[in-house]
Tab-separated table of N, CA and C in Angstrom:
chain	number	residue	atom	x	y	z
A	416	MET	N	-4.487	21.491	12.103
A	416	MET	CA	-4.355	20.646	10.892
A	416	MET	C	-4.925	21.530	9.625
A	417	GLN	N	-4.182	21.349	8.598
A	417	GLN	CA	-4.604	22.076	7.304
A	417	GLN	C	-5.785	21.404	6.642
A	418	TRP	N	-6.654	22.176	6.111
A	418	TRP	CA	-7.804	21.523	5.308
A	418	TRP	C	-7.174	20.790	4.184
A	419	ARG	N	-6.104	21.259	3.522
A	419	ARG	CA	-5.556	20.629	2.370
A	419	ARG	C	-5.155	19.099	2.672
A	420	ILE	N	-4.583	18.928	3.827
A	420	ILE	CA	-4.241	17.605	4.329
A	420	ILE	C	-5.428	16.705	4.553
A	421	ILE	N	-6.491	17.283	5.212
A	421	ILE	CA	-7.611	16.558	5.568
A	421	ILE	C	-8.370	16.091	4.275
A	422	ILE	N	-8.417	17.025	3.340
A	422	ILE	CA	-9.046	16.630	2.017
A	422	ILE	C	-8.330	15.617	1.271
A	423	ALA	N	-6.900	15.830	1.234
A	423	ALA	CA	-6.104	14.831	0.585
A	423	ALA	C	-6.118	13.457	1.148
A	424	VAL	N	-6.100	13.277	2.433
A	424	VAL	CA	-6.279	11.988	3.088
A	424	VAL	C	-7.661	11.426	2.759
A	425	PHE	N	-8.745	12.238	2.887
A	425	PHE	CA	-10.113	11.791	2.529
A	425	PHE	C	-10.291	11.280	1.097
A	426	ILE	N	-9.741	12.051	0.195
A	426	ILE	CA	-9.828	11.601	-1.277
A	426	ILE	C	-8.923	10.319	-1.578
A	427	GLY	N	-7.679	10.393	-0.910
A	427	GLY	CA	-6.895	9.114	-1.025
A	427	GLY	C	-7.534	7.925	-0.459
A	428	GLY	N	-8.149	8.106	0.646
A	428	GLY	CA	-8.733	6.970	1.312
A	428	GLY	C	-9.845	6.448	0.582
A	429	ALA	N	-10.634	7.251	-0.064
A	429	ALA	CA	-11.717	6.793	-0.872
A	429	ALA	C	-11.333	6.077	-2.095
A	430	ILE	N	-10.237	6.577	-2.762
A	430	ILE	CA	-9.699	5.895	-3.900
A	430	ILE	C	-9.087	4.566	-3.571
A	431	GLY	N	-8.274	4.553	-2.373
A	431	GLY	CA	-7.717	3.347	-1.962
A	431	GLY	C	-8.712	2.212	-1.676
A	432	THR	N	-9.808	2.674	-0.990
A	432	THR	CA	-10.926	1.697	-0.533
A	432	THR	C	-11.528	1.228	-1.818
A	433	TYR	N	-11.790	2.021	-2.821
A	433	TYR	CA	-12.383	1.671	-4.065
A	433	TYR	C	-11.515	0.600	-4.742
A	434	PHE	N	-10.182	0.807	-4.827
A	434	PHE	CA	-9.299	-0.159	-5.500
A	434	PHE	C	-9.298	-1.473	-4.702
A	435	ARG	N	-9.250	-1.479	-3.351
A	435	ARG	CA	-9.429	-2.655	-2.584
A	435	ARG	C	-10.633	-3.447	-2.873
A	436	TYR	N	-11.680	-2.813	-3.007
A	436	TYR	CA	-12.996	-3.357	-3.267
A	436	TYR	C	-12.900	-4.034	-4.691
A	437	LEU	N	-12.236	-3.475	-5.616
A	437	LEU	CA	-11.991	-4.053	-7.025
A	437	LEU	C	-11.228	-5.264	-6.875
A	438	ALA	N	-10.244	-5.170	-6.152
A	438	ALA	CA	-9.218	-6.293	-6.040
A	438	ALA	C	-9.989	-7.601	-5.602
A	439	SER	N	-10.976	-7.359	-4.660
A	439	SER	CA	-11.676	-8.635	-4.194
A	439	SER	C	-12.543	-9.327	-5.284
A	440	PHE	N	-12.784	-8.638	-6.280
A	440	PHE	CA	-13.519	-9.154	-7.508
A	440	PHE	C	-12.475	-9.871	-8.474
A	441	ILE	N	-11.438	-9.126	-8.672
A	441	ILE	CA	-10.402	-9.512	-9.639
A	441	ILE	C	-9.598	-10.811	-9.271
A	442	ILE	N	-9.323	-10.880	-8.048
A	442	ILE	CA	-8.437	-11.976	-7.543
A	442	ILE	C	-9.417	-13.029	-6.773
A	443	PRO	N	-9.520	-14.235	-7.312
A	443	PRO	CA	-10.451	-15.168	-6.623
A	443	PRO	C	-9.845	-15.638	-5.218
A	444	GLU	N	-10.809	-15.730	-4.262
A	444	GLU	CA	-10.420	-16.115	-2.886
A	444	GLU	C	-9.768	-17.578	-2.783
A	445	GLN	N	-10.211	-18.388	-3.808
A	445	GLN	CA	-9.664	-19.782	-3.731
A	445	GLN	C	-8.187	-19.846	-3.944
A	446	ASN	N	-7.678	-18.917	-4.664
A	446	ASN	CA	-6.288	-18.794	-5.130
A	446	ASN	C	-5.526	-18.668	-3.833
A	447	VAL	N	-4.306	-19.249	-3.751
A	447	VAL	CA	-3.411	-19.159	-2.764
A	447	VAL	C	-2.968	-17.716	-2.439
A	448	PHE	N	-2.904	-17.065	-3.585
A	448	PHE	CA	-2.557	-15.567	-3.522
A	448	PHE	C	-3.871	-14.751	-3.434
A	449	SER	N	-4.418	-14.741	-2.253
A	449	SER	CA	-5.628	-14.156	-2.005
A	449	SER	C	-5.453	-12.589	-2.256
A	450	ALA	N	-6.675	-12.024	-2.522
A	450	ALA	CA	-6.684	-10.560	-2.728
A	450	ALA	C	-5.988	-9.814	-1.601
A	451	THR	N	-6.241	-10.223	-0.434
A	451	THR	CA	-5.549	-9.444	0.638
A	451	THR	C	-4.001	-9.612	0.673
A	452	LEU	N	-3.471	-10.726	0.311
A	452	LEU	CA	-1.986	-10.740	0.181
A	452	LEU	C	-1.586	-9.886	-0.953
A	453	VAL	N	-2.224	-10.013	-2.142
A	453	VAL	CA	-1.746	-9.170	-3.196
A	453	VAL	C	-1.934	-7.589	-2.881
A	454	VAL	N	-3.009	-7.224	-2.374
A	454	VAL	CA	-3.208	-5.839	-1.966
A	454	VAL	C	-2.218	-5.347	-0.959
A	455	ASN	N	-1.910	-6.169	-0.016
A	455	ASN	CA	-1.014	-5.673	1.087
A	455	ASN	C	0.427	-5.655	0.510
A	456	ALA	N	0.838	-6.499	-0.399
A	456	ALA	CA	2.166	-6.522	-0.988
A	456	ALA	C	2.227	-5.288	-2.000
A	457	THR	N	1.313	-5.162	-2.781
A	457	THR	CA	1.363	-3.932	-3.676
A	457	THR	C	1.132	-2.667	-2.967
A	458	GLY	N	0.374	-2.598	-1.921
A	458	GLY	CA	0.331	-1.376	-1.000
A	458	GLY	C	1.590	-1.100	-0.361
A	459	SER	N	2.281	-2.247	0.064
A	459	SER	CA	3.655	-1.917	0.701
A	459	SER	C	4.704	-1.343	-0.377
A	460	LEU	N	4.557	-1.860	-1.591
A	460	LEU	CA	5.463	-1.370	-2.590
A	460	LEU	C	5.191	0.049	-2.874
A	461	VAL	N	3.893	0.488	-2.955
A	461	VAL	CA	3.524	1.914	-3.223
A	461	VAL	C	4.028	2.749	-2.078
A	462	LEU	N	3.661	2.385	-0.797
A	462	LEU	CA	4.142	3.133	0.367
A	462	LEU	C	5.593	3.204	0.475
A	463	GLY	N	6.307	2.181	0.160
A	463	GLY	CA	7.766	2.202	0.084
A	463	GLY	C	8.289	3.250	-0.943
A	464	PHE	N	7.673	3.194	-2.082
A	464	PHE	CA	8.044	4.147	-3.073
A	464	PHE	C	7.689	5.627	-2.669
A	465	ILE	N	6.501	5.830	-2.071
A	465	ILE	CA	6.303	7.170	-1.645
A	465	ILE	C	7.237	7.667	-0.523
A	466	THR	N	7.660	6.732	0.303
A	466	THR	CA	8.659	7.017	1.462
A	466	THR	C	9.861	7.404	0.664
A	467	GLY	N	10.432	6.490	-0.176
A	467	GLY	CA	11.666	6.802	-0.747
A	467	GLY	C	11.732	8.075	-1.527
A	468	TRP	N	10.593	8.403	-2.223
A	468	TRP	CA	10.493	9.662	-2.944
A	468	TRP	C	10.636	10.846	-2.047
A	469	TYR	N	9.922	10.790	-0.828
A	469	TYR	CA	10.017	11.868	0.179
A	469	TYR	C	11.199	12.001	1.022
A	470	LEU	N	11.979	10.983	0.902
A	470	LEU	CA	13.316	11.024	1.581
A	470	LEU	C	14.113	12.073	0.763
A	471	ILE	N	13.986	12.192	-0.482
A	471	ILE	CA	14.709	13.051	-1.344
A	471	ILE	C	13.976	14.336	-1.580
A	472	ARG	N	12.727	14.309	-1.774
A	472	ARG	CA	11.911	15.421	-2.071
A	472	ARG	C	10.892	15.682	-0.941
A	473	THR	N	11.121	16.643	-0.020
A	473	THR	CA	10.216	16.791	1.148
A	473	THR	C	9.233	17.753	0.929
A	474	ASN	N	8.834	18.209	-0.252
A	474	ASN	CA	7.799	19.169	-0.316
A	474	ASN	C	6.440	18.502	-0.416
A	475	HIS	N	5.434	19.322	-0.271
A	475	HIS	CA	4.061	18.876	-0.453
A	475	HIS	C	3.638	17.823	0.604
A	476	GLN	N	3.634	18.179	1.850
A	476	GLN	CA	3.152	17.240	2.897
A	476	GLN	C	1.825	16.730	2.730
A	477	TRP	N	0.931	17.532	2.216
A	477	TRP	CA	-0.428	17.076	1.967
A	477	TRP	C	-0.471	16.013	1.002
A	478	LEU	N	0.341	16.040	-0.007
A	478	LEU	CA	0.400	14.971	-1.018
A	478	LEU	C	0.944	13.689	-0.452
A	479	LYS	N	2.012	13.755	0.387
A	479	LYS	CA	2.467	12.624	0.929
A	479	LYS	C	1.403	11.903	1.911
A	480	LEU	N	0.747	12.736	2.735
A	480	LEU	CA	-0.259	12.104	3.515
A	480	LEU	C	-1.452	11.594	2.798
A	481	GLY	N	-1.847	12.276	1.671
A	481	GLY	CA	-2.980	11.819	0.827
A	481	GLY	C	-2.655	10.520	0.260
A	482	LEU	N	-1.371	10.285	-0.191
A	482	LEU	CA	-1.026	9.116	-0.941
A	482	LEU	C	-0.692	8.012	0.113
A	483	GLY	N	0.051	8.279	1.136
A	483	GLY	CA	0.558	7.298	2.167
A	483	GLY	C	-0.700	7.011	3.011
A	484	THR	N	-1.067	7.938	3.942
A	484	THR	CA	-2.238	7.624	4.895
A	484	THR	C	-3.437	7.246	4.157
A	485	GLY	N	-3.781	8.190	3.276
A	485	GLY	CA	-5.145	7.960	2.599
A	485	GLY	C	-5.148	6.804	1.604
A	486	LEU	N	-4.512	6.871	0.466
A	486	LEU	CA	-4.572	5.864	-0.556
A	486	LEU	C	-4.111	4.625	-0.012
A	487	CYS	N	-2.866	4.474	0.494
A	487	CYS	CA	-2.360	3.180	0.950
A	487	CYS	C	-3.036	2.744	2.193
A	488	GLY	N	-3.545	3.506	3.108
A	488	GLY	CA	-4.226	3.166	4.250
A	488	GLY	C	-5.550	2.552	3.891
A	489	GLY	N	-6.326	3.247	2.942
A	489	GLY	CA	-7.478	2.719	2.486
A	489	GLY	C	-7.484	1.414	1.593
A	490	TYR	N	-6.310	1.284	0.963
A	490	TYR	CA	-6.095	0.074	0.066
A	490	TYR	C	-5.759	-1.117	0.856
A	491	THR	N	-4.751	-1.031	1.668
A	491	THR	CA	-4.290	-2.185	2.454
A	491	THR	C	-5.255	-2.498	3.652
A	492	THR	N	-5.070	-3.752	4.164
A	492	THR	CA	-6.018	-4.109	5.236
A	492	THR	C	-5.420	-5.074	6.240
A	493	MET	N	-5.072	-4.576	7.366
A	493	MET	CA	-4.653	-5.424	8.393
A	493	MET	C	-5.695	-6.305	9.021
A	494	SER	N	-6.867	-5.785	9.154
A	494	SER	CA	-7.919	-6.604	9.871
A	494	SER	C	-8.163	-7.831	9.001
A	495	THR	N	-8.307	-7.703	7.699
A	495	THR	CA	-8.703	-8.696	6.886
A	495	THR	C	-7.590	-9.759	6.875
A	496	PHE	N	-6.287	-9.273	6.843
A	496	PHE	CA	-5.228	-10.147	6.945
A	496	PHE	C	-5.236	-11.049	8.253
A	497	ALA	N	-5.519	-10.456	9.338
A	497	ALA	CA	-5.619	-11.102	10.685
A	497	ALA	C	-6.776	-12.151	10.497
A	498	ALA	N	-7.951	-11.756	10.067
A	498	ALA	CA	-9.062	-12.713	9.974
A	498	ALA	C	-8.831	-13.835	9.066
A	499	GLU	N	-8.184	-13.592	7.985
A	499	GLU	CA	-7.878	-14.601	6.993
A	499	GLU	C	-6.878	-15.605	7.625
A	500	SER	N	-5.854	-15.064	8.404
A	500	SER	CA	-4.932	-15.886	8.986
A	500	SER	C	-5.643	-16.942	10.070
A	501	VAL	N	-6.465	-16.388	10.875
A	501	VAL	CA	-7.192	-17.160	11.731
A	501	VAL	C	-8.074	-18.274	11.020
A	502	ARG	N	-8.704	-17.768	9.953
A	502	ARG	CA	-9.614	-18.741	9.235
A	502	ARG	C	-8.744	-19.911	8.574
A	503	ILE	N	-7.647	-19.539	8.046
A	503	ILE	CA	-6.785	-20.512	7.468
A	503	ILE	C	-6.160	-21.432	8.576
A	504	ALA	N	-5.873	-20.797	9.649
A	504	ALA	CA	-5.309	-21.728	10.726
A	504	ALA	C	-6.280	-22.802	11.251
A	505	GLY	N	-7.571	-22.413	11.180
A	505	GLY	CA	-8.644	-23.486	11.506
A	505	GLY	C	-8.564	-24.774	10.576
A	506	ALA	N	-8.281	-24.376	9.257
A	506	ALA	CA	-8.343	-25.561	8.339
A	506	ALA	C	-6.896	-26.092	8.274
A	507	SER	N	-5.783	-25.345	8.283
A	507	SER	CA	-4.515	-25.756	8.071
A	507	SER	C	-3.448	-24.895	8.711
A	508	PRO	N	-3.132	-25.318	9.942
A	508	PRO	CA	-2.098	-24.514	10.733
A	508	PRO	C	-0.823	-24.231	9.850
A	509	SER	N	-0.334	-25.099	9.161
A	509	SER	CA	0.839	-24.922	8.363
A	509	SER	C	0.525	-23.965	7.110
A	510	GLY	N	-0.638	-24.038	6.772
A	510	GLY	CA	-0.970	-23.201	5.606
A	510	GLY	C	-1.080	-21.726	6.133
A	511	ALA	N	-1.541	-21.540	7.422
A	511	ALA	CA	-1.639	-20.209	8.034
A	511	ALA	C	-0.249	-19.745	8.225
A	512	ILE	N	0.725	-20.467	8.706
A	512	ILE	CA	2.041	-19.990	8.906
A	512	ILE	C	2.633	-19.607	7.629
A	513	LEU	N	2.424	-20.400	6.505
A	513	LEU	CA	2.931	-19.883	5.247
A	513	LEU	C	2.369	-18.667	4.769
A	514	TYR	N	1.044	-18.488	4.955
A	514	TYR	CA	0.293	-17.209	4.605
A	514	TYR	C	0.852	-16.090	5.358
A	515	VAL	N	1.023	-16.197	6.645
A	515	VAL	CA	1.482	-15.109	7.412
A	515	VAL	C	2.953	-14.715	7.028
A	516	LEU	N	3.769	-15.736	6.775
A	516	LEU	CA	5.271	-15.482	6.398
A	516	LEU	C	5.142	-14.875	5.045
A	517	MET	N	4.380	-15.349	4.005
A	517	MET	CA	4.324	-14.726	2.807
A	517	MET	C	3.936	-13.265	2.815
A	518	SER	N	2.897	-13.007	3.671
A	518	SER	CA	2.395	-11.666	3.759
A	518	SER	C	3.480	-10.694	4.443
A	519	VAL	N	3.979	-11.147	5.570
A	519	VAL	CA	4.984	-10.296	6.297
A	519	VAL	C	6.268	-10.016	5.509
A	520	VAL	N	6.820	-11.185	5.029
A	520	VAL	CA	8.201	-11.106	4.347
A	520	VAL	C	7.930	-10.409	2.947
A	521	GLY	N	6.837	-10.889	2.298
A	521	GLY	CA	6.519	-10.246	1.023
A	521	GLY	C	6.285	-8.827	1.065
A	522	GLY	N	5.575	-8.465	2.097
A	522	GLY	CA	5.305	-6.942	2.385
A	522	GLY	C	6.554	-6.131	2.630
A	523	MET	N	7.414	-6.781	3.450
A	523	MET	CA	8.694	-6.015	3.785
A	523	MET	C	9.642	-5.909	2.458
A	524	LEU	N	9.639	-7.060	1.740
A	524	LEU	CA	10.407	-6.972	0.532
A	524	LEU	C	9.894	-5.961	-0.531
A	525	ALA	N	8.553	-5.979	-0.604
A	525	ALA	CA	7.857	-4.990	-1.504
A	525	ALA	C	8.159	-3.562	-1.027
A	526	ALA	N	8.124	-3.292	0.129
A	526	ALA	CA	8.402	-2.039	0.772
A	526	ALA	C	9.716	-1.568	0.463
A	527	GLY	N	10.787	-2.470	0.736
A	527	GLY	CA	12.176	-2.172	0.359
A	527	GLY	C	12.375	-1.867	-1.066
A	528	VAL	N	11.781	-2.725	-1.947
A	528	VAL	CA	11.947	-2.354	-3.416
A	528	VAL	C	11.386	-1.062	-3.813
A	529	GLY	N	10.189	-0.812	-3.187
A	529	GLY	CA	9.576	0.511	-3.405
A	529	GLY	C	10.405	1.678	-2.895
A	530	LEU	N	10.943	1.448	-1.728
A	530	LEU	CA	11.768	2.520	-1.196
A	530	LEU	C	12.975	2.808	-2.059
A	531	VAL	N	13.622	1.848	-2.577
A	531	VAL	CA	14.799	2.086	-3.474
A	531	VAL	C	14.314	2.717	-4.779
A	532	LEU	N	13.240	2.148	-5.322
A	532	LEU	CA	12.699	2.781	-6.621
A	532	LEU	C	12.306	4.219	-6.455
A	533	GLY	N	11.668	4.575	-5.391
A	533	GLY	CA	11.224	5.924	-5.045
A	533	GLY	C	12.391	6.892	-4.848
A	534	ARG	N	13.457	6.357	-4.262
A	534	ARG	CA	14.698	7.186	-4.063
A	534	ARG	C	15.338	7.404	-5.363
A	535	VAL	N	15.536	6.353	-6.161
A	535	VAL	CA	16.156	6.490	-7.454
A	535	VAL	C	15.391	7.390	-8.391
A	536	TRP	N	14.158	7.269	-8.468
A	536	TRP	CA	13.252	8.133	-9.283
A	536	TRP	C	13.269	9.572	-8.838
A	537	ALA	N	13.307	9.733	-7.523
A	537	ALA	CA	13.367	11.120	-7.008
A	537	ALA	C	14.682	11.799	-7.336
A	538	GLU	N	15.807	11.036	-7.157
A	538	GLU	CA	17.070	11.477	-7.401
A	538	GLU	C	17.257	11.977	-8.895
A	539	LYS	N	16.757	11.132	-9.801
A	539	LYS	CA	16.841	11.406	-11.186
A	539	LYS	C	15.999	12.632	-11.610
A	540	ARG	N	14.819	12.769	-10.939
A	540	ARG	CA	13.968	14.011	-11.121
A	540	ARG	C	14.681	15.189	-10.621
A	541	VAL	N	15.460	15.111	-9.467
A	541	VAL	CA	16.085	16.256	-8.914
A	541	VAL	C	17.225	16.687	-9.817
A	542	ALA	N	17.932	15.676	-10.373
A	542	ALA	CA	19.139	15.917	-11.235
A	542	ALA	C	18.733	16.579	-12.602
A	543	THR	N	17.521	16.435	-13.043
A	543	THR	CA	17.135	16.941	-14.374
A	543	THR	C	16.596	18.288	-14.212
């Protein structure tokens, strides 16, 4: 493995983790749109964009991994999503189902939109 990739993933992960930490202060947990839901949806959008970009432009593997694995991996959180789903299910099973559906479907939609936006942006950059 190249040192450039290791350093890019490390720095991306640190930045992503920091932004995740900030989101927990900005978005109140009492809100139906918890910080975890917002973070996972926006992280899916960004990762979709990165993927779409790299389908067209395949250079700089270190940057792709630094942004995708590092930044998005540090920013999004599966474990908190799972823990919140269980916590919500204890109080409201239907609320937990809604939360899981919103998270999964919302994340997939966000990733799809990001993928399209990334491809379009990359194609425009290649054309110019």
